[in-house]
Amino acid sequence: MIIAIDGPAASGKGTLGKRIAAYYGLAHLDTGKLYRAVARATLALGKSPTDASAALIAAKALDLGTLADPGLMDGKLGEAASIVASHPEVREALLAYQRAFARRKPGAVLDGRDIGTVICPDADVKLFVTAAPEERARRRYRELREAGNGISEAEVLADIRRRDERDKNRATAPLAQAQDAVLLDTTNLDIDAAFKAAIDLVDAAMGPAGQAG
Ligand code: C5P
């Protein structure tokens, strides 16, 4: 069973992906962390995220053991990740790992921007999770503040808008709702309500035979 979750920055897809995976006993991959790790490694080489060759070297040498590092969620890495993610060669270098992860037994939940469209076009269930930009900024700002980050809410909103624009308009694997994805707008839902709505959508998409116990 493969569940693909896509959506814009800070839409809650990562938290939902984690909870959905735990609920159904599936593996979970937050693919944004791959791009964040590549961005951090590119910067560590002393190179700019706009440098496609440097980002490709970082992507090929990526240490997957670093994906659990909470430092990857640092506010500034989101922008750099969005830039390295716009290089087609970087996306290509990360493709095989994501597809292999999706084939894990008994199944996997992957969240990102292009899971339903490019990585797992044959996923059993596709969700497109979104929320109003202001609400997404409010949530991310709260998280960053709790983590001791001094960024303002206005800066978070500007970052989210800039990233959404870049992610939607890039030539390769842009952020888009797959034709067969179900839309889940969480603007007026707290995380528990969003989780319940997501489980209902997954169960409805799988039908009684596909439901996990
Ligand atoms: O999901 P998160 O905000 O952590 O992702 C960081 C950046 O990585 C995004 O802004 C996007 O540009 C990129 N990304 C992507 N494709 C994915 C996941 C993330 O391009 N599947």
Coordinates of C-alpha atoms and ligand atoms in Angstrom, one line a residue:
M1 CA 0.0 0.0 0.0
I2 CA 1.4 3.4 -1.0
I3 CA 0.0 6.6 0.2
A4 CA 1.2 9.8 -1.5
I5 CA 0.7 13.1 0.2
D6 CA 1.6 16.4 -1.5
G7 CA 1.0 20.0 -0.7
P8 CA 2.6 23.4 -0.2
A9 CA 5.0 24.4 2.5
A10 CA 3.8 24.0 6.1
S11 CA 0.4 22.6 5.1
G12 CA 0.7 19.9 7.8
K13 CA 1.4 17.1 5.4
G14 CA 4.6 16.0 7.3
T15 CA 2.7 15.6 10.6
L16 CA -0.2 14.0 8.9
G17 CA 2.1 11.6 7.0
K18 CA 3.8 10.5 10.2
R19 CA 0.5 9.9 11.9
I20 CA -1.1 8.1 9.0
A21 CA 1.9 5.9 8.6
A22 CA 1.8 5.0 12.3
Y23 CA -2.0 4.3 12.1
Y24 CA -1.7 1.9 9.2
G25 CA 1.7 0.4 10.3
L26 CA 3.6 1.7 7.3
A27 CA 7.0 3.3 6.8
H28 CA 7.1 7.1 6.4
L29 CA 9.4 9.4 4.4
D30 CA 9.2 13.1 4.6
T31 CA 10.9 13.8 1.2
G32 CA 11.3 17.5 2.0
K33 CA 14.1 16.4 4.3
L34 CA 16.0 15.0 1.3
Y35 CA 16.1 18.4 -0.3
R36 CA 16.8 20.1 3.0
A37 CA 19.8 17.7 3.6
V38 CA 21.1 18.4 0.1
A39 CA 20.8 22.1 0.6
R40 CA 22.7 21.9 3.9
A41 CA 25.4 19.8 2.4
T42 CA 25.7 22.2 -0.6
L43 CA 26.1 25.1 1.8
A44 CA 28.7 23.1 3.8
L45 CA 30.7 22.7 0.6
G46 CA 30.8 26.5 0.6
K47 CA 28.6 26.6 -2.5
S48 CA 25.4 28.4 -3.4
P49 CA 22.2 26.4 -3.7
T50 CA 21.9 27.9 -7.2
D51 CA 25.0 26.0 -8.2
A52 CA 23.5 22.9 -9.8
S53 CA 26.8 21.0 -10.1
A54 CA 27.6 21.5 -6.5
A55 CA 24.0 20.5 -5.4
L56 CA 24.3 17.4 -7.6
I57 CA 27.6 16.4 -5.9
A58 CA 25.9 16.9 -2.5
A59 CA 22.8 14.9 -3.6
K60 CA 25.0 12.0 -4.8
A61 CA 27.0 12.0 -1.6
L62 CA 23.9 12.4 0.6
D63 CA 24.2 10.7 4.0
L64 CA 20.7 9.3 4.6
G65 CA 21.5 8.9 8.3
T66 CA 21.2 12.6 8.7
L67 CA 17.5 12.7 7.8
A68 CA 16.5 12.3 11.4
D69 CA 18.4 15.4 12.4
P70 CA 15.9 18.1 13.8
G71 CA 18.4 20.8 12.5
L72 CA 17.0 20.1 9.0
M73 CA 13.8 21.9 9.9
D74 CA 15.7 25.2 10.5
G75 CA 13.7 28.1 9.0
K76 CA 16.5 29.1 6.6
L77 CA 17.0 25.7 5.0
G78 CA 13.5 25.7 3.5
E79 CA 14.4 28.4 1.0
A80 CA 17.8 26.8 0.1
A81 CA 16.0 23.4 -0.2
S82 CA 13.5 25.0 -2.6
I83 CA 16.4 26.3 -4.8
V84 CA 18.3 23.0 -4.9
A85 CA 15.0 21.2 -5.6
S86 CA 14.6 23.3 -8.8
H87 CA 17.6 21.6 -10.4
P88 CA 16.4 18.6 -12.5
E89 CA 19.7 16.7 -12.0
V90 CA 19.2 16.9 -8.2
R91 CA 15.7 15.5 -8.4
E92 CA 16.9 12.7 -10.7
A93 CA 19.6 11.8 -8.2
L94 CA 17.0 11.4 -5.4
L95 CA 14.4 9.5 -7.5
A96 CA 15.6 5.9 -7.1
Y97 CA 15.8 6.2 -3.3
Q98 CA 12.3 7.5 -3.0
R99 CA 10.9 4.9 -5.4
A100 CA 12.7 2.1 -3.5
F101 CA 11.4 3.5 -0.2
A102 CA 7.8 3.4 -1.6
R103 CA 8.2 -0.3 -2.4
R104 CA 8.8 -1.2 1.3
K105 CA 6.6 -3.9 2.7
P106 CA 3.8 -3.7 3.9
G107 CA 3.8 -0.2 2.4
A108 CA 4.8 3.4 2.8
V109 CA 3.6 6.9 3.2
L110 CA 5.6 9.5 1.3
D111 CA 5.0 13.2 1.6
G112 CA 6.3 16.1 -0.6
R113 CA 5.5 18.0 -3.7
D114 CA 5.7 15.5 -6.6
I115 CA 4.9 12.2 -4.9
G116 CA 1.5 11.6 -6.6
T117 CA 2.6 13.1 -9.9
V118 CA 6.2 11.9 -10.5
I119 CA 7.6 9.6 -7.7
C120 CA 4.6 7.3 -7.2
P121 CA 2.0 8.0 -10.0
D122 CA 0.5 4.6 -9.2
A123 CA 0.0 5.2 -5.5
D124 CA -3.0 3.5 -4.0
V125 CA -4.2 6.7 -2.3
K126 CA -3.2 10.3 -3.1
L127 CA -4.0 13.3 -0.9
F128 CA -3.3 16.9 -1.6
V129 CA -3.1 18.7 1.7
T130 CA -3.4 22.5 1.7
A131 CA -4.4 25.5 3.9
A132 CA -4.5 29.2 3.5
P133 CA -1.0 30.7 3.4
E134 CA -1.7 32.9 6.5
E135 CA -2.8 29.9 8.5
R136 CA 0.3 27.9 7.3
A137 CA 2.5 30.8 8.3
R138 CA 0.8 31.0 11.8
R139 CA 1.4 27.3 12.4
R140 CA 5.0 27.3 11.2
Y141 CA 5.8 30.5 13.2
R142 CA 4.5 28.9 16.4
E143 CA 6.7 25.8 15.8
L144 CA 9.8 27.9 15.1
R145 CA 9.2 30.1 18.1
E146 CA 8.9 27.1 20.4
A147 CA 12.2 25.8 18.9
G148 CA 13.7 29.2 19.9
N149 CA 13.9 30.7 16.4
G150 CA 13.6 34.5 16.4
I151 CA 12.0 34.8 13.0
S152 CA 8.8 36.9 12.7
E153 CA 5.5 35.7 11.5
A154 CA 5.6 38.1 8.5
E155 CA 9.0 36.7 7.5
V156 CA 7.6 33.1 7.7
L157 CA 4.6 34.1 5.5
A158 CA 7.0 35.8 3.0
D159 CA 9.2 32.6 2.9
I160 CA 6.1 30.4 2.4
R161 CA 4.8 32.5 -0.4
R162 CA 8.2 32.7 -2.1
R163 CA 8.7 28.9 -1.9
D164 CA 5.2 28.1 -3.1
E165 CA 5.7 30.3 -6.1
R166 CA 9.1 28.7 -7.0
D167 CA 7.8 25.2 -6.3
K168 CA 4.7 25.7 -8.4
N169 CA 6.4 27.3 -11.3
R170 CA 9.6 25.3 -11.8
A171 CA 9.9 23.3 -15.0
T172 CA 10.6 19.9 -13.5
A173 CA 8.2 18.2 -11.1
P174 CA 6.3 21.3 -10.0
L175 CA 4.1 21.3 -7.0
A176 CA 0.7 20.2 -8.4
Q177 CA -2.3 18.2 -7.3
A178 CA -2.4 14.9 -9.2
Q179 CA -5.6 14.5 -11.2
D180 CA -6.6 11.5 -9.1
A181 CA -5.6 13.1 -5.7
V182 CA -8.2 14.0 -3.1
L183 CA -8.0 17.6 -1.8
L184 CA -7.9 18.1 2.0
D185 CA -8.0 21.7 3.1
T186 CA -6.9 22.0 6.7
T187 CA -7.4 25.8 7.1
N188 CA -10.2 25.3 9.6
L189 CA -9.1 22.0 11.1
D190 CA -6.8 21.3 14.0
I191 CA -4.3 18.5 13.7
D192 CA -6.6 15.9 15.2
A193 CA -9.5 16.9 13.0
A194 CA -7.2 16.9 9.9
F195 CA -5.9 13.4 10.9
K196 CA -9.4 12.1 11.2
A197 CA -10.4 13.6 7.9
A198 CA -7.3 12.1 6.2
I199 CA -8.0 8.6 7.6
D200 CA -11.6 8.8 6.4
L201 CA -10.4 9.7 2.9
V202 CA -7.8 6.9 2.9
D203 CA -10.3 4.3 4.1
A204 CA -12.8 5.5 1.5
A205 CA -10.2 5.4 -1.3
M206 CA -9.0 1.9 -0.3
G207 CA -12.5 0.4 0.2
P208 CA -13.4 -2.2 2.8
A209 CA -10.9 -4.8 1.4
G210 CA -7.9 -2.5 1.6
Q211 CA -8.5 -1.2 5.1
A212 CA -5.7 -1.9 7.5
G213 CA -6.6 -3.1 11.0
Ligands
C5P1 O1 8.4 19.9 2.7 P1 9.5 21.0 3.0 O2 8.9 22.3 3.2 O3 10.4 20.5 4.1 O4 10.4 21.0 1.7 C1 11.4 21.9 1.5 C2 11.5 22.2 0.0 O5 11.9 21.0 -0.7 C3 10.3 22.6 -0.7 O6 10.1 24.0 -0.7 C4 10.4 22.1 -2.1 O7 11.0 23.0 -2.9 C5 11.3 20.9 -2.0 N1 10.6 19.6 -2.2 C6 10.4 19.2 -3.4 N2 9.8 18.0 -3.7 C7 9.5 17.2 -2.7 C8 9.7 17.6 -1.3 C9 10.2 18.9 -1.1 O8 10.7 19.9 -4.4 N3 9.0 16.0 -2.9

